[in-house]
XYZ file of C-alpha atoms in Angstrom:
688
model
C 13.380 -202.449 79.337
C 17.139 -201.883 77.579
C 19.097 -205.061 76.436
C 22.621 -204.966 77.477
C 25.937 -206.853 75.808
C 28.638 -206.713 78.853
C 31.460 -207.291 76.889
C 34.865 -208.832 79.838
C 34.194 -211.704 81.785
C 36.699 -211.042 84.603
C 35.979 -209.490 88.068
C 34.638 -206.201 86.738
C 32.124 -208.184 84.215
C 30.864 -210.364 86.593
C 30.158 -207.674 89.330
C 27.952 -205.475 86.596
C 26.646 -209.184 86.152
C 25.264 -209.214 89.559
C 23.938 -206.194 90.020
C 22.131 -205.567 86.738
C 20.512 -208.815 86.861
C 18.793 -207.325 90.307
C 17.393 -204.710 87.696
C 14.352 -204.065 87.019
C 15.178 -202.103 84.321
C 17.872 -204.037 82.335
C 18.352 -207.433 80.856
C 21.784 -208.786 79.846
C 21.543 -210.031 76.552
C 24.810 -212.119 76.879
C 28.442 -211.906 78.179
C 31.438 -212.675 75.835
C 35.645 -213.194 76.813
C 38.373 -214.663 74.744
C 38.503 -217.179 78.613
C 36.092 -219.562 78.224
C 36.558 -219.940 82.761
C 36.156 -216.484 83.131
C 34.511 -215.473 86.482
C 31.172 -213.685 84.739
C 31.393 -216.725 81.701
C 30.767 -219.104 84.616
C 28.284 -217.061 86.900
C 26.632 -216.279 83.362
C 25.851 -220.320 82.296
C 24.394 -220.451 85.620
C 22.183 -217.420 85.333
C 21.610 -219.139 81.827
C 23.078 -216.101 80.128
C 24.061 -215.850 76.448
C 27.792 -216.700 76.485
C 30.549 -216.148 73.608
C 33.892 -215.225 73.036
C 33.058 -212.384 69.686
C 31.563 -209.515 71.140
C 29.989 -208.476 67.099
C 27.953 -211.554 67.642
C 26.066 -210.526 70.073
C 25.989 -207.036 69.112
C 22.780 -207.003 66.433
C 20.112 -204.286 66.486
C 17.882 -205.337 69.264
C 21.125 -204.346 71.799
C 20.806 -201.246 73.405
C 23.994 -200.570 75.651
C 27.513 -201.968 75.017
C 29.586 -202.595 78.475
C 33.259 -202.832 78.063
C 35.117 -203.893 80.838
C 38.215 -206.221 79.444
C 40.346 -202.509 80.179
C 41.596 -202.750 76.701
C 41.458 -199.339 75.575
C 41.317 -200.866 71.926
C 38.329 -203.146 72.395
C 36.411 -199.874 73.559
C 37.318 -197.711 70.836
C 36.321 -201.342 68.362
C 33.025 -201.249 69.694
C 32.494 -197.581 70.208
C 33.303 -197.130 66.300
C 31.374 -200.604 65.091
C 28.889 -200.079 67.144
C 27.658 -196.045 65.912
C 24.154 -195.308 67.272
C 24.488 -197.137 70.468
C 25.146 -196.381 73.951
C 28.697 -197.733 74.898
C 29.792 -197.468 78.334
C 33.139 -198.557 80.181
C 33.191 -200.535 82.440
C 33.669 -198.396 85.974
C 31.055 -195.258 84.900
C 28.596 -198.441 84.065
C 29.579 -200.179 87.719
C 29.001 -196.662 89.071
C 25.387 -196.037 87.165
C 24.321 -199.381 88.168
C 24.870 -198.806 91.796
C 23.608 -195.663 92.075
C 20.289 -197.082 90.424
C 20.851 -199.833 93.086
C 20.245 -197.246 96.115
C 17.812 -195.407 94.129
C 15.937 -198.551 94.206
C 16.675 -199.361 97.666
C 16.178 -195.656 99.083
C 12.803 -195.628 96.955
C 11.121 -198.813 98.830
C 12.785 -197.720 102.546
C 10.347 -194.271 101.661
C 7.398 -196.616 100.706
C 7.583 -198.048 103.766
C 8.435 -194.971 105.539
C 4.868 -193.457 103.747
C 2.684 -197.069 105.340
C 3.978 -196.270 108.600
C 3.320 -192.476 108.884
C -0.816 -193.613 106.925
C -0.942 -196.106 109.912
C -0.387 -193.182 112.520
C -3.201 -191.195 110.545
C -5.318 -194.125 110.410
C -5.067 -194.962 113.834
C -5.807 -192.037 115.517
C -9.235 -191.425 116.982
C -9.533 -188.196 115.775
C -10.787 -187.409 112.228
C -8.721 -185.778 109.578
C -9.768 -184.488 106.220
C -7.237 -182.639 104.039
C -7.831 -180.669 100.779
C -5.946 -179.259 98.103
C -6.229 -175.556 97.050
C -8.920 -176.283 94.635
C -11.148 -177.249 97.581
C -11.065 -181.461 96.484
C -10.831 -183.791 99.054
C -7.764 -185.710 98.953
C -7.442 -187.366 102.211
C -9.686 -188.419 104.373
C -9.008 -191.022 107.132
C -11.060 -193.585 108.667
C -12.128 -191.665 111.563
C -13.347 -188.837 109.339
C -15.056 -191.687 107.254
C -17.311 -192.986 110.447
C -18.290 -189.704 111.626
C -18.851 -188.428 108.226
C -20.851 -191.785 107.365
C -18.601 -191.583 103.967
C -16.441 -193.603 101.766
C -13.345 -192.030 101.484
C -12.430 -194.175 98.123
C -15.849 -192.204 97.278
C -15.327 -188.830 97.858
C -10.997 -188.259 96.904
C -11.340 -185.744 94.363
C -14.988 -184.477 95.208
C -15.483 -180.791 96.376
C -15.914 -180.658 100.251
C -18.952 -178.803 99.796
C -20.574 -181.280 98.284
C -19.674 -183.872 100.581
C -19.697 -182.198 103.694
C -21.582 -179.079 102.897
C -21.134 -177.031 105.656
C -17.752 -177.738 106.285
C -15.856 -175.030 106.623
C -12.165 -175.451 105.231
C -13.088 -173.759 102.413
C -13.543 -170.938 104.118
C -10.232 -171.137 105.198
C -8.648 -171.472 101.985
C -9.899 -167.920 101.042
C -9.131 -166.223 104.374
C -5.941 -167.880 105.039
C -6.309 -168.315 108.752
C -6.731 -171.220 110.736
C -10.258 -171.469 113.055
C -9.919 -173.300 116.191
C -12.346 -175.801 118.095
C -15.420 -174.744 116.001
C -18.315 -176.620 116.904
C -20.601 -178.586 113.971
C -23.608 -180.093 113.169
C -22.947 -182.574 109.800
C -25.815 -183.402 108.188
C -26.246 -186.988 109.444
C -26.597 -185.257 113.073
C -23.499 -185.442 114.497
C -22.135 -182.785 116.538
C -18.208 -182.449 116.292
C -15.653 -180.153 117.344
C -12.842 -179.358 114.808
C -9.959 -177.160 113.953
C -9.130 -175.884 110.517
C -5.854 -174.868 109.911
C -4.340 -173.641 105.905
C -1.308 -175.649 104.685
C 1.254 -173.414 103.126
C 3.858 -174.108 100.428
C 6.438 -171.565 100.227
C 3.883 -168.659 101.360
C 0.750 -170.327 99.124
C -1.617 -171.588 100.161
C -1.856 -175.425 98.971
C -4.794 -176.911 100.894
C -6.366 -177.118 104.164
C -6.655 -179.556 107.379
C -9.712 -180.322 109.258
C -9.065 -182.396 112.675
C -12.332 -182.943 114.221
C -13.649 -185.151 116.726
C -17.074 -186.380 117.541
C -18.801 -184.772 120.495
C -22.686 -185.799 119.787
C -22.740 -187.757 123.150
C -20.973 -184.986 125.203
C -23.060 -181.895 123.790
C -26.229 -184.175 124.336
C -25.428 -185.364 128.271
C -24.160 -181.065 128.959
C -27.494 -180.349 127.559
C -29.525 -182.559 129.688
C -27.859 -180.950 133.037
C -28.683 -178.041 134.701
C -26.835 -178.397 137.911
C -23.511 -176.465 137.739
C -21.959 -178.536 140.024
C -22.709 -182.255 137.932
C -22.139 -179.989 134.056
C -18.753 -178.880 136.026
C -17.996 -183.065 136.821
C -18.789 -184.222 133.710
C -16.330 -181.803 132.401
C -14.071 -183.500 135.012
C -14.487 -186.693 133.408
C -14.175 -185.774 129.985
C -11.096 -183.786 130.863
C -9.427 -187.059 133.193
C -10.604 -189.861 130.279
C -8.719 -187.708 127.948
C -4.937 -189.625 126.591
C -3.402 -186.063 125.940
C -1.859 -184.023 129.310
C -4.664 -181.052 129.815
C -3.915 -178.764 132.587
C -5.689 -175.839 132.976
C -5.032 -171.970 135.360
C -7.550 -168.861 135.806
C -6.684 -165.531 134.777
C -3.925 -165.427 136.977
C -2.189 -168.197 135.816
C -2.958 -170.583 138.926
C -3.321 -174.248 137.649
C -7.119 -175.291 138.767
C -7.119 -178.727 136.954
C -5.290 -181.457 135.884
C -5.642 -184.990 134.224
C -4.435 -188.116 135.351
C -2.568 -188.352 131.785
C -1.248 -184.772 132.777
C 0.250 -186.520 136.385
C 2.111 -189.448 133.984
C 3.731 -187.659 131.265
C 5.032 -184.821 133.957
C 5.504 -186.743 137.023
C 3.732 -184.139 138.878
C 0.924 -184.586 141.488
C -2.400 -182.406 141.959
C -0.659 -180.991 145.463
C 3.070 -179.966 143.056
C 0.110 -178.289 139.759
C -3.056 -176.556 142.009
C -3.045 -173.450 142.893
C 0.543 -173.053 141.721
C 1.846 -170.624 139.470
C 1.642 -171.989 135.656
C 5.385 -172.576 135.053
C 5.716 -175.064 138.213
C 5.687 -177.913 135.673
C 8.364 -176.375 133.123
C 11.655 -177.660 133.192
C 12.973 -176.286 129.453
C 11.240 -173.000 128.081
C 8.673 -170.117 129.005
C 5.279 -170.879 129.674
C 2.653 -171.020 127.347
C -0.451 -170.781 129.489
C 0.933 -166.695 130.725
C 1.956 -166.094 126.759
C -2.012 -166.630 125.623
C -3.281 -164.988 128.843
C -1.278 -161.658 127.781
C -2.103 -162.454 124.384
C -5.520 -163.811 124.400
C -4.543 -165.600 121.241
C -4.154 -169.945 121.290
C -0.851 -171.324 120.873
C -0.156 -174.721 119.244
C 2.918 -176.860 118.304
C 5.041 -175.632 120.631
C 8.333 -178.067 121.683
C 9.143 -178.105 125.591
C 10.290 -180.086 128.258
C 8.346 -181.115 131.259
C 8.373 -182.253 134.577
C 11.523 -183.474 136.662
C 12.507 -186.216 134.215
C 12.584 -183.648 131.339
C 9.641 -184.900 129.421
C 10.086 -183.710 125.860
C 6.011 -182.504 124.043
C 4.424 -180.649 122.156
C 1.382 -178.061 123.539
C -1.821 -176.443 122.851
C -2.800 -173.807 124.809
C -6.120 -171.792 124.263
C -7.966 -169.445 126.325
C -10.991 -169.463 128.176
C -13.542 -166.716 127.276
C -16.382 -166.416 128.763
C -19.012 -163.568 127.738
C -16.191 -161.512 126.244
C -13.995 -161.928 129.471
C -10.815 -163.813 129.993
C -11.042 -166.627 132.474
C -8.193 -168.532 131.970
C -6.677 -170.876 129.440
C -6.544 -174.594 128.953
C -3.422 -176.192 127.795
C -3.174 -179.712 126.040
C 0.359 -181.390 126.492
C 0.961 -184.214 123.702
C 3.367 -186.665 125.049
C 5.047 -187.404 121.628
C 7.357 -189.981 122.975
C 5.737 -192.593 120.063
C 6.790 -189.888 117.316
C 10.001 -189.777 118.837
C 10.505 -193.368 118.989
C 10.156 -193.494 114.813
C 12.060 -190.687 114.335
C 14.657 -192.650 116.609
C 14.380 -195.828 114.381
C 14.497 -193.562 111.011
C 17.924 -192.292 112.276
C 19.478 -195.337 113.564
C 18.141 -196.679 110.155
C 19.775 -193.923 108.138
C 22.747 -194.304 110.771
C 23.479 -197.769 109.446
C 23.086 -196.660 106.333
C 25.662 -193.914 106.118
C 28.056 -196.354 108.448
C 28.888 -193.857 111.333
C 29.396 -191.004 108.916
C 30.137 -188.153 111.198
C 28.708 -185.287 108.932
C 26.029 -183.439 109.777
C 25.040 -180.782 106.557
C 24.656 -181.214 103.142
C 25.180 -178.031 100.141
C 21.604 -177.441 101.180
C 21.987 -176.168 104.504
C 24.680 -173.756 102.773
C 22.798 -170.846 102.188
C 24.115 -168.373 98.929
C 22.855 -166.152 97.150
C 25.668 -164.168 95.940
C 27.540 -164.512 92.893
C 30.875 -165.429 95.222
C 29.300 -167.617 97.726
C 27.308 -169.855 94.089
C 30.954 -169.585 92.803
C 32.018 -171.420 96.104
C 29.315 -173.747 95.697
C 29.763 -175.237 92.569
C 33.448 -175.326 92.605
C 32.972 -177.631 96.074
C 29.820 -179.721 94.766
C 32.413 -180.402 91.410
C 35.226 -180.977 93.725
C 33.203 -183.331 96.027
C 33.139 -186.101 92.798
C 36.969 -186.338 92.717
C 39.287 -187.622 95.125
C 41.482 -184.357 95.066
C 42.672 -182.983 97.869
C 40.656 -179.970 98.847
C 42.084 -176.860 100.702
C 39.015 -174.589 101.605
C 40.809 -170.755 102.492
C 38.436 -167.883 104.157
C 38.044 -165.709 106.949
C 37.262 -166.906 110.485
C 33.394 -167.496 110.914
C 32.706 -167.980 106.905
C 31.391 -171.403 107.321
C 34.978 -173.504 106.356
C 33.461 -176.586 108.754
C 30.162 -176.426 107.031
C 31.843 -176.936 103.421
C 33.985 -179.715 104.626
C 30.413 -181.472 105.567
C 28.576 -180.903 102.673
C 31.527 -182.089 100.230
C 32.099 -185.695 102.449
C 27.506 -185.962 101.954
C 28.315 -184.906 98.294
C 31.015 -187.336 97.663
C 31.297 -191.077 97.117
C 32.605 -191.610 100.574
C 29.779 -190.201 102.201
C 28.834 -194.120 103.692
C 31.795 -193.885 105.415
C 33.525 -191.717 108.446
C 33.843 -188.409 108.352
C 36.291 -187.126 111.093
C 37.454 -183.586 112.247
C 40.961 -182.475 113.335
C 41.527 -178.695 114.900
C 45.130 -178.772 114.197
C 45.233 -175.245 116.668
C 43.537 -177.067 119.285
C 45.557 -180.195 119.389
C 49.007 -180.117 121.509
C 51.990 -180.580 118.934
C 52.844 -183.294 121.542
C 49.512 -185.333 120.999
C 48.721 -184.265 117.460
C 51.266 -186.833 116.210
C 49.738 -189.537 117.961
C 46.072 -188.970 117.225
C 46.799 -188.840 114.265
C 49.349 -191.422 113.396
C 47.855 -193.322 116.215
C 50.649 -195.239 117.993
C 52.068 -198.994 119.037
C 51.852 -200.682 122.371
C 54.862 -199.203 124.670
C 55.913 -196.282 122.420
C 55.581 -193.808 125.735
C 54.670 -194.127 128.871
C 51.314 -194.547 129.360
C 50.645 -195.466 126.060
C 47.367 -197.876 126.016
C 48.231 -201.716 125.699
C 47.769 -202.839 122.653
C 48.305 -199.694 121.293
C 46.185 -197.312 119.531
C 44.658 -196.930 116.190
C 44.672 -192.674 114.741
C 42.531 -190.436 113.495
C 43.724 -191.460 109.575
C 42.757 -195.209 110.270
C 39.662 -194.148 111.666
C 38.244 -192.538 108.679
C 40.325 -194.818 106.354
C 37.852 -195.061 103.037
C 35.887 -191.796 104.747
C 37.388 -188.369 104.832
C 39.419 -186.490 107.187
C 38.382 -182.605 107.595
C 42.046 -180.898 108.712
C 41.397 -177.133 109.903
C 43.531 -174.520 110.704
C 45.585 -176.313 108.571
C 48.260 -172.852 108.777
C 49.463 -173.684 111.943
C 51.137 -177.038 112.011
C 54.616 -177.841 113.024
C 57.204 -178.062 110.223
C 57.866 -181.547 111.728
C 53.973 -182.602 111.360
C 54.078 -180.494 107.916
C 56.362 -183.640 106.841
C 54.175 -186.156 108.472
C 51.164 -185.153 106.532
C 52.944 -184.947 103.280
C 54.148 -188.317 103.405
C 50.965 -189.335 103.590
C 49.257 -187.494 100.807
C 52.403 -189.179 98.254
C 52.735 -192.363 99.687
C 49.139 -193.074 100.625
C 50.625 -194.799 104.374
C 50.948 -193.817 107.512
C 53.767 -194.721 110.177
C 52.269 -195.030 114.118
C 54.144 -193.732 116.592
C 57.114 -195.791 117.978
C 56.170 -198.129 114.422
C 58.312 -199.144 111.486
C 55.265 -201.157 109.634
C 53.799 -198.398 107.512
C 50.124 -198.942 107.096
C 48.278 -198.210 103.510
C 45.403 -195.921 104.525
C 42.555 -194.869 101.910
C 41.254 -191.188 102.877
C 40.461 -187.967 101.399
C 41.441 -185.322 102.528
C 39.988 -181.941 102.884
C 42.162 -178.616 104.801
C 40.847 -175.428 106.019
C 42.750 -172.396 106.974
C 42.716 -168.465 107.426
C 46.195 -167.847 107.139
C 47.621 -166.473 104.524
C 49.969 -169.776 103.264
C 52.138 -167.882 100.395
C 53.674 -165.536 102.827
C 54.177 -168.563 105.091
C 55.562 -170.570 102.371
C 57.677 -167.211 101.433
C 58.855 -167.281 105.097
C 59.889 -170.293 105.021
C 57.396 -171.717 107.631
C 55.293 -173.919 105.803
C 56.703 -176.257 102.998
C 56.870 -175.693 99.711
C 55.705 -178.752 98.288
C 53.022 -179.384 100.686
C 51.217 -175.899 99.698
C 51.339 -177.074 95.488
C 49.668 -180.815 97.349
C 46.839 -178.961 99.245
C 46.548 -175.852 97.132
C 45.222 -178.166 93.945
C 42.035 -177.449 94.165
C 41.800 -174.541 96.255
C 37.778 -173.225 97.318
C 37.919 -169.588 98.165
C 35.072 -168.518 100.865
C 33.804 -165.150 100.677
C 33.523 -163.090 103.861
C 30.248 -162.176 104.980
C 30.855 -158.347 104.530
C 31.172 -158.956 100.470
C 27.634 -160.601 100.187
C 25.730 -158.631 102.708
C 22.694 -159.528 100.474
C 22.784 -163.158 102.310
C 22.072 -161.865 105.529
C 18.254 -161.393 105.887
C 18.358 -164.880 104.204
C 21.412 -166.331 107.270
C 19.547 -164.382 109.529
C 16.353 -166.121 109.115
C 17.395 -169.528 109.247
C 19.667 -168.412 112.083
C 16.716 -167.791 114.374
C 15.085 -170.644 113.240
C 18.320 -172.805 115.265
C 18.640 -170.315 118.339
C 14.909 -170.863 118.827
C 15.222 -174.706 118.875
C 18.068 -174.163 121.048
C 16.983 -171.478 123.778
C 13.249 -172.928 123.730
C 12.168 -169.622 122.195
C 9.298 -168.588 119.649
C 11.041 -165.633 117.591
C 8.927 -164.762 114.610
C 11.806 -162.980 112.269
C 13.553 -159.482 112.474
C 12.779 -155.822 111.676
C 13.823 -154.005 108.542
C 15.376 -151.347 111.066
C 17.613 -154.317 112.537
C 18.435 -155.567 109.319
C 19.727 -151.726 107.900
C 22.104 -152.163 111.583
C 22.937 -155.277 110.554
C 23.891 -154.577 106.936
C 25.379 -151.549 108.081
C 27.969 -153.482 109.996
C 31.501 -154.743 108.629
C 31.426 -158.551 110.013
C 34.781 -159.091 110.888
C 33.898 -162.505 112.684
C 31.677 -163.184 109.926
C 28.789 -165.691 110.140
C 29.514 -166.732 113.741
C 29.711 -163.612 114.496
C 26.465 -162.792 113.377
C 25.060 -165.635 115.492
C 26.414 -164.305 118.616
C 24.692 -161.188 117.625
C 21.344 -162.987 116.739
C 21.363 -164.871 120.339
C 22.357 -162.386 122.819
C 19.464 -160.155 121.008
C 16.570 -162.343 121.706
C 18.423 -163.152 125.507
C 17.614 -159.753 125.707
C 13.998 -159.764 123.775
C 10.956 -160.012 126.423
C 9.149 -163.197 125.797
C 5.931 -161.528 124.501
C 8.134 -159.524 121.555
C 8.160 -161.314 118.310
C 10.604 -159.839 116.900
C 14.328 -158.680 116.441
C 14.437 -154.982 116.486
C 16.943 -152.333 116.605
C 16.345 -152.125 119.969
C 17.895 -155.273 120.985
C 20.842 -154.872 118.904
C 22.203 -151.882 121.058
C 25.069 -152.452 122.814
C 26.401 -155.075 120.735
C 28.838 -153.071 118.837
C 27.279 -152.877 115.707
C 27.659 -149.387 115.585
C 29.295 -148.066 112.428
C 30.495 -144.700 113.803
C 32.025 -146.977 116.478
C 33.991 -148.624 114.627
C 35.111 -145.754 112.219
C 36.555 -144.116 115.136
C 38.301 -147.684 116.304
C 39.893 -148.235 113.066
C 40.758 -144.072 112.564
C 43.101 -144.280 115.704
C 44.887 -146.797 114.653
C 48.293 -145.055 113.772
C 49.142 -146.733 110.249
C 52.462 -145.583 108.611
C 51.681 -143.120 105.457
C 54.836 -144.940 103.705
C 55.368 -148.088 102.935
C 55.206 -151.795 101.500
C 51.118 -153.028 101.741
C 52.518 -155.866 103.885
C 54.320 -153.475 106.004
C 51.250 -151.460 106.450
C 49.244 -153.735 107.516
C 51.667 -155.742 109.475
C 51.584 -152.518 111.668
C 47.505 -152.101 111.694
C 47.545 -156.083 112.974
C 50.429 -155.022 115.880
C 48.606 -152.395 117.162
C 45.276 -154.265 117.090
C 46.411 -157.296 118.624
C 48.567 -154.287 121.934
C 45.090 -153.075 121.934
C 43.468 -156.427 122.703
C 46.115 -157.726 124.907
C 45.555 -154.192 127.329
C 41.418 -155.167 127.141
C 41.729 -158.375 128.412
C 44.698 -157.661 131.229
C 47.501 -159.691 129.541
C 45.284 -163.049 129.486
C 46.286 -164.334 126.364
C 42.683 -166.886 125.960
C 40.666 -164.042 126.241
C 42.898 -162.134 124.026
C 42.542 -164.607 120.973
C 39.037 -165.568 121.508
C 38.655 -161.644 120.931
C 40.790 -161.367 118.504
C 38.737 -164.252 116.919
C 41.967 -166.561 116.023
C 43.363 -169.711 117.456
C 45.515 -169.352 120.519
C 48.603 -170.929 118.904
C 48.286 -168.117 115.979
C 48.414 -165.822 118.805
C 51.879 -166.884 119.944
C 53.050 -166.740 116.734
C 51.956 -163.303 116.650
C 53.432 -162.009 120.113
C 56.587 -163.129 118.742
C 56.525 -161.985 115.317
C 56.235 -158.562 116.679
C 58.205 -158.597 119.531
C 55.139 -158.577 121.865
C 55.267 -161.258 124.321
C 57.312 -159.227 127.065
C 54.364 -156.696 126.628
C 51.451 -159.262 127.377
C 53.678 -160.737 130.977
C 53.958 -157.409 132.125
């Protein structure tokens, strides 16, 4: 524990005294102020903390940290000069550190609470669970496992599994790195169990193994005593019907032959709707795991899907039924995850309360980067997040500017407040002003009674992300400049300024310097926004990230489409590397999504054949580029403008003059397209 001296008993000193008094890491040795009636001095006296008016009296060798909160720079310098060898901290920094420690301790307490909940779930299950580490030593055993094995977890933790349960196959699973399902084992105490052994991986390396099993001693004894096939069938049906998990059995042709009451309860489907029907009868979202197992003769586990008319979310495990080497069907176990979902919902609700309705979804951990250019952009963004400066994100469409905006907000001191996103190009100019600044009652026809708060007020104390900032009109540019300068807004139809505390994050793919030179973007606003520019490189300049991006995007698409694609082949990656990606990461996601749609349900990896017809051939792309009539002479701007004009004209012809489709094909906003049509005098052509 460290001793702290607080110099200054005003509001700041009082606030720091409160925070430090609640921390187990610090002890307040005293608080001094020249004003004996200062708020902090009075509070300290009530708390039994020593007070005084001369900091030198208290600055003995037992004081480790001195926090100066008088705001007087001369006092700070005197303390720093006289107290060398000890930590002297300005009050603002100390307050921030104390708050961070307070939040850390709160998060630790919350983590401990959630850990207890998860442990309660594992201890409450009827199935035995035993976990070993990579060295084969027991690190966890629940109550059911203790009862079945006849041992105490406290006595066996840390011991080799082979010395505690000699017939356990967990050590074998560590060596083979392969899971074993439904293995029947007879323990030393005579108990027969049905176990599944699963290796655990951490970064591709085996970190241990887990065994999940249940006592089947009585069931086996009864089955061995029954010789009549009808009685055996009835016994099996009784076991299945008593299970809390939904069970469905299909024959080798995928037709339903058996379900239990839990299945009906979870799916909402009766026997008449399932028995004799194809295995797809119960699926509302996703593919049939029964058919997949019948095709591959391999079990599948942990597949999320939705079943029944109510689209109940479940986790499905399906295994083949093989008798004397012949496939006779498959059995599926459907676990109702509503309880887990309830806990997850509670966690999310708690997090939402902590975040106070913050809408940002991504952090810097979600930004994949392996190139130097992208790493520089990420590091710049992390530094910018710690300051209140206005940030300008620059990059082509689809490079991930919004992802950066989310991450910057999440890494800033405003993360506990709202993150509001506005696409300046997607809202009509006539509506944009009232959306951003709000309006007073009666400001215009149809205005709400009592008026409406604008997005600047909604984002107060948080962050406002203005996407496509280059599309703002001159009028809106002037309004935005006033907000940046005065930190206040005036509602539509109002006269009273409303103060706002908002961090502005802007994004654009437009050439703002050119727009300023042409008088289309205010120079003073440009310099206001360009104080912290962050350039996000296009995908074509960081192609080494394509494998990492593809892996993450395939996981996302699997969840969106209910698929189970495992990866992408080197041949397919080679095609992706040769393409120039004008649409960047957004185009890469679209290409992978279409490829997965074209894949068969039995296919595991995206291959070159799945990319055929998606326009990724570098040869075709070069032909299109070569076909453009680019002037051989002239400035770079003139040649680029000529090339851009021909691309827009060609896209208009391909879309029969439809501007919306043309804008989508070119990857630009509709407002940008109208501007370019006027610039290149193509407006008349587009209407023919």
